[in-house]
Amino acid sequence: MKAKRVERGRFIISSFVFICFLCALASINEARYDSLLKFGRCALANINVPSKVNASTSNTSLAQSSSSDDEIRILFGILTLPDQYQRRHFLRLIYGTQTPVGAKVDVKFVFCNLTKEDQKVLVALEIMRYDDIIILDCQENMNKGKTYTYFSSLPEMFNDTEGPNPPYHYVMKTDDDAYFRLQSLVDSLKPLPREDLYYGYVIPCPSMDPFVHYMSGMGYLISWDIVEWIRESDIPKNHLEGPEDKIFGDWIRDGHRAKNRFNAKWSMYNFPEPPTRCTHELWPDTIAVHLLKNQEKWIRTLKYFNVTDNLKPSKLYHIP
């Protein structure tokens, strides 16, 4: 009787130990399985996800690189005066609603040092809001070197080892009474060289030969290599005073620059009224209209080119 009880007790203890062993073994296997599963997921994640990201990044970079290589970069400098606040705001509407295809056009307003306390506040606010102003280190003038200061200051401002080289293919100098149709400008530049180029409206008005005289101050454009030459050469430094567009033409002639020239006449012209040898009727094949000296002339020009055609319909306004 005692022997049977002892054997039964041993059997119960053995069974209990065996069950505990099985439970421990199951726990170990489950832990190993979970670890292997997590490791597998981690390995797959490390292999697959970055490859997709890298491919996407690579494709995006290639697309951006290709786009930036084909895109024309233009610095569009409008020479004006510090106090012309309303004119700048108006021109921001004019150029801010144009989105030329195939080019990056940076419109900047250019003037000399500020001289009044209100300018220091109001111009600073403009810069904070729009970031489209260049203040040159000069006294305000029209024909005593402002154009030279503009061009000669640009390489130091924009040459950047981390940015594109050159920072701009072309630099425009124009006035605040000229209206440029940016897409037409860009289209006219696409087939032209990006070096040693001088582009504009040939003076005198009847002339069509860009190699005889110079381009009108209404708006002329040069390639970046000529901008750098202006900064480095003594020819412009020693010849600053006089009608700025004629003086600029003298620099080009004396420096034997601009073997590539483009006369944009009659896609550039003065407003039709009053009629002169430099005027032209408004017509579709237009790059620029000059001498828009009052609001009436601006409105007539803008209406002719249907600049508000892209206005989206909305319940918020009704414009007949």
PDB file of C-alpha atoms in Angstrom:
ATOM      1  CA  MET A   1       0.000   0.000   0.000  1.00  0.00           C
ATOM      2  CA  LYS A   2       2.805   2.346   0.976  1.00  0.00           C
ATOM      3  CA  ALA A   3       4.748   1.339  -2.148  1.00  0.00           C
ATOM      4  CA  LYS A   4       1.800   2.239  -4.413  1.00  0.00           C
ATOM      5  CA  ARG A   5       1.478   5.673  -2.788  1.00  0.00           C
ATOM      6  CA  VAL A   6       5.213   6.323  -3.301  1.00  0.00           C
ATOM      7  CA  GLU A   7       4.998   5.319  -6.975  1.00  0.00           C
ATOM      8  CA  ARG A   8       1.910   7.494  -7.481  1.00  0.00           C
ATOM      9  CA  GLY A   9       3.678  10.460  -5.896  1.00  0.00           C
ATOM     10  CA  ARG A  10       6.717   9.959  -8.097  1.00  0.00           C
ATOM     11  CA  PHE A  11       4.478   9.764 -11.175  1.00  0.00           C
ATOM     12  CA  ILE A  12       2.703  13.012 -10.255  1.00  0.00           C
ATOM     13  CA  ILE A  13       5.997  14.790  -9.598  1.00  0.00           C
ATOM     14  CA  SER A  14       7.502  13.454 -12.847  1.00  0.00           C
ATOM     15  CA  SER A  15       4.428  14.512 -14.797  1.00  0.00           C
ATOM     16  CA  PHE A  16       4.525  17.976 -13.259  1.00  0.00           C
ATOM     17  CA  VAL A  17       8.224  18.383 -14.063  1.00  0.00           C
ATOM     18  CA  PHE A  18       7.637  17.152 -17.630  1.00  0.00           C
ATOM     19  CA  ILE A  19       4.751  19.604 -18.132  1.00  0.00           C
ATOM     20  CA  CYS A  20       6.904  22.468 -16.807  1.00  0.00           C
ATOM     21  CA  PHE A  21       9.663  21.431 -19.234  1.00  0.00           C
ATOM     22  CA  LEU A  22       7.242  21.464 -22.169  1.00  0.00           C
ATOM     23  CA  CYS A  23       5.948  24.902 -21.179  1.00  0.00           C
ATOM     24  CA  ALA A  24       9.477  26.268 -20.930  1.00  0.00           C
ATOM     25  CA  LEU A  25      10.383  24.779 -24.302  1.00  0.00           C
ATOM     26  CA  ALA A  26       7.298  26.277 -25.911  1.00  0.00           C
ATOM     27  CA  SER A  27       8.101  29.688 -24.454  1.00  0.00           C
ATOM     28  CA  ILE A  28      11.653  29.561 -25.763  1.00  0.00           C
ATOM     29  CA  ASN A  29      10.517  28.585 -29.260  1.00  0.00           C
ATOM     30  CA  GLU A  30       7.890  31.313 -29.320  1.00  0.00           C
ATOM     31  CA  ALA A  31      10.460  33.901 -28.281  1.00  0.00           C
ATOM     32  CA  ARG A  32      12.854  32.676 -30.943  1.00  0.00           C
ATOM     33  CA  TYR A  33      10.084  32.788 -33.585  1.00  0.00           C
ATOM     34  CA  ASP A  34       9.087  36.330 -32.644  1.00  0.00           C
ATOM     35  CA  SER A  35      12.717  37.401 -32.722  1.00  0.00           C
ATOM     36  CA  LEU A  36      13.232  35.797 -36.113  1.00  0.00           C
ATOM     37  CA  LEU A  37      10.021  37.373 -37.403  1.00  0.00           C
ATOM     38  CA  LYS A  38      11.032  40.831 -36.173  1.00  0.00           C
ATOM     39  CA  PHE A  39      14.513  40.375 -37.579  1.00  0.00           C
ATOM     40  CA  GLY A  40      13.064  39.353 -40.920  1.00  0.00           C
ATOM     41  CA  ARG A  41      10.744  42.346 -41.022  1.00  0.00           C
ATOM     42  CA  CYS A  42      13.597  44.649 -40.080  1.00  0.00           C
ATOM     43  CA  ALA A  43      15.820  43.175 -42.772  1.00  0.00           C
ATOM     44  CA  LEU A  44      13.111  43.546 -45.409  1.00  0.00           C
ATOM     45  CA  ALA A  45      12.463  47.106 -44.335  1.00  0.00           C
ATOM     46  CA  ASN A  46      16.135  47.941 -44.548  1.00  0.00           C
ATOM     47  CA  ILE A  47      16.379  46.445 -48.009  1.00  0.00           C
ATOM     48  CA  ASN A  48      13.177  47.629 -49.685  1.00  0.00           C
ATOM     49  CA  VAL A  49      12.258  51.056 -48.303  1.00  0.00           C
ATOM     50  CA  PRO A  50      15.523  52.860 -48.904  1.00  0.00           C
ATOM     51  CA  SER A  51      15.749  51.470 -52.418  1.00  0.00           C
ATOM     52  CA  LYS A  52      12.367  53.031 -53.215  1.00  0.00           C
ATOM     53  CA  VAL A  53      13.351  56.331 -51.598  1.00  0.00           C
ATOM     54  CA  ASN A  54      16.709  56.362 -53.330  1.00  0.00           C
ATOM     55  CA  ALA A  55      15.128  55.612 -56.683  1.00  0.00           C
ATOM     56  CA  SER A  56      12.582  58.357 -56.169  1.00  0.00           C
ATOM     57  CA  THR A  57      15.233  60.797 -55.009  1.00  0.00           C
ATOM     58  CA  SER A  58      17.477  59.872 -57.904  1.00  0.00           C
ATOM     59  CA  ASN A  59      14.692  60.322 -60.446  1.00  0.00           C
ATOM     60  CA  THR A  60      13.663  63.637 -58.892  1.00  0.00           C
ATOM     61  CA  SER A  61      17.240  64.869 -58.887  1.00  0.00           C
ATOM     62  CA  LEU A  62      17.677  63.900 -62.518  1.00  0.00           C
ATOM     63  CA  ALA A  63      14.428  65.628 -63.456  1.00  0.00           C
ATOM     64  CA  GLN A  64      15.398  68.778 -61.548  1.00  0.00           C
ATOM     65  CA  SER A  65      18.881  68.723 -63.027  1.00  0.00           C
ATOM     66  CA  SER A  66      17.528  68.279 -66.534  1.00  0.00           C
ATOM     67  CA  SER A  67      14.963  71.025 -65.975  1.00  0.00           C
ATOM     68  CA  SER A  68      17.506  73.444 -64.540  1.00  0.00           C
ATOM     69  CA  ASP A  69      19.941  72.738 -67.405  1.00  0.00           C
ATOM     70  CA  ASP A  70      17.328  73.618 -70.028  1.00  0.00           C
ATOM     71  CA  GLU A  71      15.878  76.583 -68.153  1.00  0.00           C
ATOM     72  CA  ILE A  72      17.071  80.086 -69.005  1.00  0.00           C
ATOM     73  CA  ARG A  73      17.971  82.141 -65.927  1.00  0.00           C
ATOM     74  CA  ILE A  74      17.317  85.885 -66.278  1.00  0.00           C
ATOM     75  CA  LEU A  75      17.908  88.686 -63.785  1.00  0.00           C
ATOM     76  CA  PHE A  76      15.384  91.352 -64.742  1.00  0.00           C
ATOM     77  CA  GLY A  77      16.520  94.625 -63.180  1.00  0.00           C
ATOM     78  CA  ILE A  78      14.119  97.592 -63.202  1.00  0.00           C
ATOM     79  CA  LEU A  79      15.988 100.805 -62.434  1.00  0.00           C
ATOM     80  CA  THR A  80      13.763 103.097 -60.405  1.00  0.00           C
ATOM     81  CA  LEU A  81      13.812 105.482 -57.399  1.00  0.00           C
ATOM     82  CA  PRO A  82      13.362 104.744 -53.682  1.00  0.00           C
ATOM     83  CA  ASP A  83      10.244 106.919 -53.372  1.00  0.00           C
ATOM     84  CA  GLN A  84       8.396 105.172 -56.223  1.00  0.00           C
ATOM     85  CA  TYR A  85       6.408 102.904 -53.886  1.00  0.00           C
ATOM     86  CA  GLN A  86       3.181 102.910 -55.886  1.00  0.00           C
ATOM     87  CA  ARG A  87       4.993 102.239 -59.157  1.00  0.00           C
ATOM     88  CA  ARG A  88       6.761  99.223 -57.627  1.00  0.00           C
ATOM     89  CA  HIS A  89       3.520  97.796 -56.268  1.00  0.00           C
ATOM     90  CA  PHE A  90       1.902  98.272 -59.677  1.00  0.00           C
ATOM     91  CA  LEU A  91       4.795  96.546 -61.463  1.00  0.00           C
ATOM     92  CA  ARG A  92       4.626  93.649 -59.003  1.00  0.00           C
ATOM     93  CA  LEU A  93       1.094  93.070 -60.281  1.00  0.00           C
ATOM     94  CA  ILE A  94       2.275  93.304 -63.884  1.00  0.00           C
ATOM     95  CA  TYR A  95       5.141  90.842 -63.559  1.00  0.00           C
ATOM     96  CA  GLY A  96       3.815  88.716 -60.709  1.00  0.00           C
ATOM     97  CA  THR A  97       0.901  87.571 -62.894  1.00  0.00           C
ATOM     98  CA  GLN A  98       3.231  86.402 -65.680  1.00  0.00           C
ATOM     99  CA  THR A  99       4.571  82.841 -65.531  1.00  0.00           C
ATOM    100  CA  PRO A 100       6.924  82.308 -68.458  1.00  0.00           C
ATOM    101  CA  VAL A 101       7.613  78.714 -69.461  1.00  0.00           C
ATOM    102  CA  GLY A 102      11.210  77.622 -69.972  1.00  0.00           C
ATOM    103  CA  ALA A 103      12.853  80.294 -67.853  1.00  0.00           C
ATOM    104  CA  LYS A 104      13.408  81.478 -64.314  1.00  0.00           C
ATOM    105  CA  VAL A 105      12.971  85.258 -64.323  1.00  0.00           C
ATOM    106  CA  ASP A 106      13.919  87.123 -61.150  1.00  0.00           C
ATOM    107  CA  VAL A 107      12.423  90.627 -61.207  1.00  0.00           C
ATOM    108  CA  LYS A 108      14.337  93.093 -59.018  1.00  0.00           C
ATOM    109  CA  PHE A 109      13.873  96.808 -58.385  1.00  0.00           C
ATOM    110  CA  VAL A 110      17.176  98.662 -58.390  1.00  0.00           C
ATOM    111  CA  PHE A 111      18.041 102.040 -56.862  1.00  0.00           C
ATOM    112  CA  CYS A 112      20.813 103.820 -54.968  1.00  0.00           C
ATOM    113  CA  ASN A 113      21.311 104.419 -51.250  1.00  0.00           C
ATOM    114  CA  LEU A 114      18.358 105.485 -49.106  1.00  0.00           C
ATOM    115  CA  THR A 115      18.510 109.113 -47.920  1.00  0.00           C
ATOM    116  CA  LYS A 116      15.299 109.650 -45.922  1.00  0.00           C
ATOM    117  CA  GLU A 117      14.052 108.239 -42.645  1.00  0.00           C
ATOM    118  CA  ASP A 118      10.715 107.131 -44.123  1.00  0.00           C
ATOM    119  CA  GLN A 119      12.556 105.253 -46.904  1.00  0.00           C
ATOM    120  CA  LYS A 120      14.519 103.286 -44.326  1.00  0.00           C
ATOM    121  CA  VAL A 121      11.259 102.034 -42.814  1.00  0.00           C
ATOM    122  CA  LEU A 122       9.077 101.603 -45.905  1.00  0.00           C
ATOM    123  CA  VAL A 123      11.728 100.078 -48.156  1.00  0.00           C
ATOM    124  CA  ALA A 124      12.781  97.730 -45.354  1.00  0.00           C
ATOM    125  CA  LEU A 125       9.154  96.560 -45.087  1.00  0.00           C
ATOM    126  CA  GLU A 126       9.055  95.982 -48.849  1.00  0.00           C
ATOM    127  CA  ILE A 127      12.184  93.861 -48.642  1.00  0.00           C
ATOM    128  CA  MET A 128      10.761  91.854 -45.746  1.00  0.00           C
ATOM    129  CA  ARG A 129       7.553  91.237 -47.681  1.00  0.00           C
ATOM    130  CA  TYR A 130       8.767  90.810 -51.270  1.00  0.00           C
ATOM    131  CA  ASP A 131      12.570  90.362 -51.213  1.00  0.00           C
ATOM    132  CA  ASP A 132      12.827  91.926 -54.676  1.00  0.00           C
ATOM    133  CA  ILE A 133      14.954  95.049 -54.113  1.00  0.00           C
ATOM    134  CA  ILE A 134      18.623  95.748 -54.806  1.00  0.00           C
ATOM    135  CA  ILE A 135      20.094  98.840 -53.117  1.00  0.00           C
ATOM    136  CA  LEU A 136      23.290  99.975 -54.798  1.00  0.00           C
ATOM    137  CA  ASP A 137      26.082 101.829 -53.009  1.00  0.00           C
ATOM    138  CA  CYS A 138      25.740 105.099 -54.949  1.00  0.00           C
ATOM    139  CA  GLN A 139      24.006 108.463 -54.962  1.00  0.00           C
ATOM    140  CA  GLU A 140      20.825 108.451 -57.001  1.00  0.00           C
ATOM    141  CA  ASN A 141      21.429 109.503 -60.622  1.00  0.00           C
ATOM    142  CA  MET A 142      20.443 108.633 -64.156  1.00  0.00           C
ATOM    143  CA  ASN A 143      23.470 109.369 -66.311  1.00  0.00           C
ATOM    144  CA  LYS A 144      26.380 109.520 -63.876  1.00  0.00           C
ATOM    145  CA  GLY A 145      27.245 105.888 -63.323  1.00  0.00           C
ATOM    146  CA  LYS A 146      24.162 104.223 -61.857  1.00  0.00           C
ATOM    147  CA  THR A 147      24.042 101.694 -64.695  1.00  0.00           C
ATOM    148  CA  TYR A 148      27.739 100.923 -64.198  1.00  0.00           C
ATOM    149  CA  THR A 149      27.204 100.427 -60.454  1.00  0.00           C
ATOM    150  CA  TYR A 150      24.286  98.111 -61.192  1.00  0.00           C
ATOM    151  CA  PHE A 151      26.139  95.785 -63.534  1.00  0.00           C
ATOM    152  CA  SER A 152      29.497  95.888 -61.747  1.00  0.00           C
ATOM    153  CA  SER A 153      27.926  95.018 -58.373  1.00  0.00           C
ATOM    154  CA  LEU A 154      26.163  91.867 -59.556  1.00  0.00           C
ATOM    155  CA  PRO A 155      29.067  89.358 -59.609  1.00  0.00           C
ATOM    156  CA  GLU A 156      29.846  89.976 -55.941  1.00  0.00           C
ATOM    157  CA  MET A 157      26.161  89.749 -55.053  1.00  0.00           C
ATOM    158  CA  PHE A 158      25.318  86.570 -56.927  1.00  0.00           C
ATOM    159  CA  ASN A 159      28.427  84.517 -57.653  1.00  0.00           C
ATOM    160  CA  ASP A 160      28.129  81.574 -55.269  1.00  0.00           C
ATOM    161  CA  THR A 161      30.195  78.405 -55.324  1.00  0.00           C
ATOM    162  CA  GLU A 162      27.161  76.416 -54.140  1.00  0.00           C
ATOM    163  CA  GLY A 163      24.725  77.817 -56.707  1.00  0.00           C
ATOM    164  CA  PRO A 164      24.522  77.444 -60.490  1.00  0.00           C
ATOM    165  CA  ASN A 165      27.357  78.778 -62.584  1.00  0.00           C
ATOM    166  CA  PRO A 166      26.714  81.319 -63.926  1.00  0.00           C
ATOM    167  CA  PRO A 167      23.980  82.456 -61.517  1.00  0.00           C
ATOM    168  CA  TYR A 168      22.125  83.987 -64.475  1.00  0.00           C
ATOM    169  CA  HIS A 169      22.563  83.466 -68.193  1.00  0.00           C
ATOM    170  CA  TYR A 170      21.354  86.997 -68.922  1.00  0.00           C
ATOM    171  CA  VAL A 171      20.892  90.297 -67.101  1.00  0.00           C
ATOM    172  CA  MET A 172      18.304  92.864 -68.181  1.00  0.00           C
ATOM    173  CA  LYS A 173      18.411  96.583 -67.469  1.00  0.00           C
ATOM    174  CA  THR A 174      15.097  98.324 -68.036  1.00  0.00           C
ATOM    175  CA  ASP A 175      13.060 101.308 -66.841  1.00  0.00           C
ATOM    176  CA  ASP A 176       9.911 101.497 -64.750  1.00  0.00           C
ATOM    177  CA  ASP A 177       7.911 102.950 -67.662  1.00  0.00           C
ATOM    178  CA  ALA A 178       8.403  99.879 -69.852  1.00  0.00           C
ATOM    179  CA  TYR A 179       6.128  96.844 -70.101  1.00  0.00           C
ATOM    180  CA  PHE A 180       7.731  93.516 -71.005  1.00  0.00           C
ATOM    181  CA  ARG A 181       5.826  90.412 -72.023  1.00  0.00           C
ATOM    182  CA  LEU A 182       8.088  87.879 -70.347  1.00  0.00           C
ATOM    183  CA  GLN A 183       7.068  84.816 -72.368  1.00  0.00           C
ATOM    184  CA  SER A 184       7.781  86.660 -75.618  1.00  0.00           C
ATOM    185  CA  LEU A 185      11.142  87.749 -74.221  1.00  0.00           C
ATOM    186  CA  VAL A 186      12.016  84.190 -73.196  1.00  0.00           C
ATOM    187  CA  ASP A 187      10.951  82.751 -76.555  1.00  0.00           C
ATOM    188  CA  SER A 188      13.141  85.248 -78.402  1.00  0.00           C
ATOM    189  CA  LEU A 189      16.146  84.269 -76.253  1.00  0.00           C
ATOM    190  CA  LYS A 190      15.886  80.495 -76.641  1.00  0.00           C
ATOM    191  CA  PRO A 191      17.755  80.233 -79.969  1.00  0.00           C
ATOM    192  CA  LEU A 192      20.390  82.836 -79.017  1.00  0.00           C
ATOM    193  CA  PRO A 193      23.904  82.268 -77.616  1.00  0.00           C
ATOM    194  CA  ARG A 194      24.376  82.495 -73.852  1.00  0.00           C
ATOM    195  CA  GLU A 195      27.755  84.181 -74.110  1.00  0.00           C
ATOM    196  CA  ASP A 196      28.946  87.529 -75.446  1.00  0.00           C
ATOM    197  CA  LEU A 197      25.371  88.613 -76.222  1.00  0.00           C
ATOM    198  CA  TYR A 198      23.983  92.172 -76.441  1.00  0.00           C
ATOM    199  CA  TYR A 199      20.209  92.317 -77.023  1.00  0.00           C
ATOM    200  CA  GLY A 200      17.724  95.161 -77.389  1.00  0.00           C
ATOM    201  CA  TYR A 201      16.220  97.894 -79.557  1.00  0.00           C
ATOM    202  CA  VAL A 202      18.790  99.467 -81.876  1.00  0.00           C
ATOM    203  CA  ILE A 203      19.310 103.226 -81.836  1.00  0.00           C
ATOM    204  CA  PRO A 204      18.863 105.326 -83.966  1.00  0.00           C
ATOM    205  CA  CYS A 205      15.259 104.380 -84.523  1.00  0.00           C
ATOM    206  CA  PRO A 206      15.408 103.796 -88.318  1.00  0.00           C
ATOM    207  CA  SER A 207      18.478 101.560 -87.986  1.00  0.00           C
ATOM    208  CA  MET A 208      18.215  97.786 -88.071  1.00  0.00           C
ATOM    209  CA  ASP A 209      21.935  97.037 -87.701  1.00  0.00           C
ATOM    210  CA  PRO A 210      22.882  96.140 -84.091  1.00  0.00           C
ATOM    211  CA  PHE A 211      26.610  96.485 -84.839  1.00  0.00           C
ATOM    212  CA  VAL A 212      26.587 100.185 -85.731  1.00  0.00           C
ATOM    213  CA  HIS A 213      25.423 102.048 -82.640  1.00  0.00           C
ATOM    214  CA  TYR A 214      23.810 100.885 -79.366  1.00  0.00           C
ATOM    215  CA  MET A 215      20.640  99.547 -77.751  1.00  0.00           C
ATOM    216  CA  SER A 216      17.961 101.845 -76.332  1.00  0.00           C
ATOM    217  CA  GLY A 217      17.752 102.349 -72.580  1.00  0.00           C
ATOM    218  CA  MET A 218      14.108 101.196 -72.644  1.00  0.00           C
ATOM    219  CA  GLY A 219      15.562  97.748 -72.018  1.00  0.00           C
ATOM    220  CA  TYR A 220      18.725  95.943 -73.046  1.00  0.00           C
ATOM    221  CA  LEU A 221      20.020  92.549 -72.032  1.00  0.00           C
ATOM    222  CA  ILE A 222      23.545  91.138 -71.846  1.00  0.00           C
ATOM    223  CA  SER A 223      25.026  87.736 -71.088  1.00  0.00           C
ATOM    224  CA  TRP A 224      26.676  87.089 -67.707  1.00  0.00           C
ATOM    225  CA  ASP A 225      30.227  87.061 -69.117  1.00  0.00           C
ATOM    226  CA  ILE A 226      29.802  90.704 -70.186  1.00  0.00           C
ATOM    227  CA  VAL A 227      28.543  91.539 -66.681  1.00  0.00           C
ATOM    228  CA  GLU A 228      31.777  90.101 -65.258  1.00  0.00           C
ATOM    229  CA  TRP A 229      33.830  91.986 -67.844  1.00  0.00           C
ATOM    230  CA  ILE A 230      32.182  95.283 -66.800  1.00  0.00           C
ATOM    231  CA  ARG A 231      33.252  94.648 -63.209  1.00  0.00           C
ATOM    232  CA  GLU A 232      36.852  93.816 -64.122  1.00  0.00           C
ATOM    233  CA  SER A 233      37.600  96.183 -67.018  1.00  0.00           C
ATOM    234  CA  ASP A 234      38.920  99.751 -66.723  1.00  0.00           C
ATOM    235  CA  ILE A 235      37.053 100.824 -69.856  1.00  0.00           C
ATOM    236  CA  PRO A 236      33.655 101.315 -68.137  1.00  0.00           C
ATOM    237  CA  LYS A 237      35.256 102.743 -64.973  1.00  0.00           C
ATOM    238  CA  ASN A 238      36.862 105.547 -66.931  1.00  0.00           C
ATOM    239  CA  HIS A 239      33.777 106.472 -68.956  1.00  0.00           C
ATOM    240  CA  LEU A 240      30.727 106.919 -66.736  1.00  0.00           C
ATOM    241  CA  GLU A 241      28.954 110.186 -67.520  1.00  0.00           C
ATOM    242  CA  GLY A 242      26.521 110.741 -70.355  1.00  0.00           C
ATOM    243  CA  PRO A 243      23.328 109.147 -71.699  1.00  0.00           C
ATOM    244  CA  GLU A 244      23.533 105.757 -70.026  1.00  0.00           C
ATOM    245  CA  ASP A 245      22.477 103.642 -73.003  1.00  0.00           C
ATOM    246  CA  LYS A 246      24.911 105.409 -75.363  1.00  0.00           C
ATOM    247  CA  ILE A 247      27.723 105.159 -72.794  1.00  0.00           C
ATOM    248  CA  PHE A 248      27.024 101.443 -72.449  1.00  0.00           C
ATOM    249  CA  GLY A 249      27.312 101.059 -76.213  1.00  0.00           C
ATOM    250  CA  ASP A 250      30.673 102.858 -76.058  1.00  0.00           C
ATOM    251  CA  TRP A 251      31.950 100.319 -73.501  1.00  0.00           C
ATOM    252  CA  ILE A 252      30.928  97.435 -75.728  1.00  0.00           C
ATOM    253  CA  ARG A 253      32.584  99.017 -78.772  1.00  0.00           C
ATOM    254  CA  ASP A 254      35.826 100.015 -77.028  1.00  0.00           C
ATOM    255  CA  GLY A 255      36.108  96.655 -75.269  1.00  0.00           C
ATOM    256  CA  HIS A 256      35.436  94.691 -78.474  1.00  0.00           C
ATOM    257  CA  ARG A 257      32.637  92.823 -76.743  1.00  0.00           C
ATOM    258  CA  ALA A 258      29.319  91.356 -77.897  1.00  0.00           C
ATOM    259  CA  LYS A 259      30.173  89.554 -81.081  1.00  0.00           C
ATOM    260  CA  ASN A 260      26.610  88.196 -80.729  1.00  0.00           C
ATOM    261  CA  ARG A 261      23.951  90.882 -81.044  1.00  0.00           C
ATOM    262  CA  PHE A 262      20.206  90.742 -81.486  1.00  0.00           C
ATOM    263  CA  ASN A 263      17.969  93.572 -82.636  1.00  0.00           C
ATOM    264  CA  ALA A 264      14.466  93.036 -81.212  1.00  0.00           C
ATOM    265  CA  LYS A 265      12.922  95.765 -83.345  1.00  0.00           C
ATOM    266  CA  TRP A 266       9.946  95.939 -84.020  1.00  0.00           C
ATOM    267  CA  SER A 267       8.904  93.668 -81.217  1.00  0.00           C
ATOM    268  CA  MET A 268      10.168  96.409 -78.915  1.00  0.00           C
ATOM    269  CA  TYR A 269       8.953  99.965 -79.494  1.00  0.00           C
ATOM    270  CA  ASN A 270       7.670 103.148 -77.908  1.00  0.00           C
ATOM    271  CA  PHE A 271       3.968 103.649 -77.161  1.00  0.00           C
ATOM    272  CA  PRO A 272       2.125 104.770 -80.344  1.00  0.00           C
ATOM    273  CA  GLU A 273       1.346 108.275 -79.068  1.00  0.00           C
ATOM    274  CA  PRO A 274       2.717 110.756 -79.793  1.00  0.00           C
ATOM    275  CA  PRO A 275       3.898 109.243 -83.079  1.00  0.00           C
ATOM    276  CA  THR A 276       7.643 109.392 -83.754  1.00  0.00           C
ATOM    277  CA  ARG A 277      10.131 107.351 -85.734  1.00  0.00           C
ATOM    278  CA  CYS A 278      10.505 105.108 -82.642  1.00  0.00           C
ATOM    279  CA  THR A 279       6.812 104.395 -82.114  1.00  0.00           C
ATOM    280  CA  HIS A 280       4.714 101.539 -83.422  1.00  0.00           C
ATOM    281  CA  GLU A 281       1.081 100.546 -83.187  1.00  0.00           C
ATOM    282  CA  LEU A 282       0.353  97.935 -80.550  1.00  0.00           C
ATOM    283  CA  TRP A 283       0.474  94.533 -82.189  1.00  0.00           C
ATOM    284  CA  PRO A 284       0.562  90.873 -81.119  1.00  0.00           C
ATOM    285  CA  ASP A 285       4.227  90.295 -81.935  1.00  0.00           C
ATOM    286  CA  THR A 286       5.383  92.425 -79.006  1.00  0.00           C
ATOM    287  CA  ILE A 287       8.148  91.931 -76.456  1.00  0.00           C
ATOM    288  CA  ALA A 288       8.167  95.398 -74.877  1.00  0.00           C
ATOM    289  CA  VAL A 289       6.328  98.717 -74.976  1.00  0.00           C
ATOM    290  CA  HIS A 290       8.145 101.797 -73.685  1.00  0.00           C
ATOM    291  CA  LEU A 291       7.207 105.284 -72.500  1.00  0.00           C
ATOM    292  CA  LEU A 292       4.117 104.291 -70.516  1.00  0.00           C
ATOM    293  CA  LYS A 293       4.241 107.545 -68.632  1.00  0.00           C
ATOM    294  CA  ASN A 294       0.711 107.570 -67.228  1.00  0.00           C
ATOM    295  CA  GLN A 295      -2.057 105.254 -66.102  1.00  0.00           C
ATOM    296  CA  GLU A 296      -4.089 105.696 -69.281  1.00  0.00           C
ATOM    297  CA  LYS A 297      -1.242 104.396 -71.461  1.00  0.00           C
ATOM    298  CA  TRP A 298      -0.668 101.451 -69.142  1.00  0.00           C
ATOM    299  CA  ILE A 299      -4.361 100.496 -69.180  1.00  0.00           C
ATOM    300  CA  ARG A 300      -4.623 100.744 -72.965  1.00  0.00           C
ATOM    301  CA  THR A 301      -1.567  98.513 -73.319  1.00  0.00           C
ATOM    302  CA  LEU A 302      -2.715  95.935 -70.775  1.00  0.00           C
ATOM    303  CA  LYS A 303      -6.207  95.781 -72.285  1.00  0.00           C
ATOM    304  CA  TYR A 304      -4.791  95.273 -75.758  1.00  0.00           C
ATOM    305  CA  PHE A 305      -2.829  92.227 -74.601  1.00  0.00           C
ATOM    306  CA  ASN A 306      -5.798  90.823 -72.628  1.00  0.00           C
ATOM    307  CA  VAL A 307      -3.779  90.413 -69.448  1.00  0.00           C
ATOM    308  CA  THR A 308      -6.869  89.602 -67.351  1.00  0.00           C
ATOM    309  CA  ASP A 309      -8.120  86.759 -69.566  1.00  0.00           C
ATOM    310  CA  ASN A 310      -7.009  84.178 -67.020  1.00  0.00           C
ATOM    311  CA  LEU A 311      -9.137  85.645 -64.229  1.00  0.00           C
ATOM    312  CA  LYS A 312     -11.000  82.712 -62.673  1.00  0.00           C
ATOM    313  CA  PRO A 313     -14.749  83.006 -62.162  1.00  0.00           C
ATOM    314  CA  SER A 314     -15.840  83.237 -58.556  1.00  0.00           C
ATOM    315  CA  LYS A 315     -18.845  84.105 -56.413  1.00  0.00           C
ATOM    316  CA  LEU A 316     -16.626  86.548 -54.545  1.00  0.00           C
ATOM    317  CA  TYR A 317     -16.562  89.179 -57.288  1.00  0.00           C
ATOM    318  CA  HIS A 318     -18.251  90.270 -60.501  1.00  0.00           C
ATOM    319  CA  ILE A 319     -16.190  92.186 -63.047  1.00  0.00           C
ATOM    320  CA  PRO A 320     -18.114  93.026 -66.265  1.00  0.00           C
TER     321      PRO A 320
END
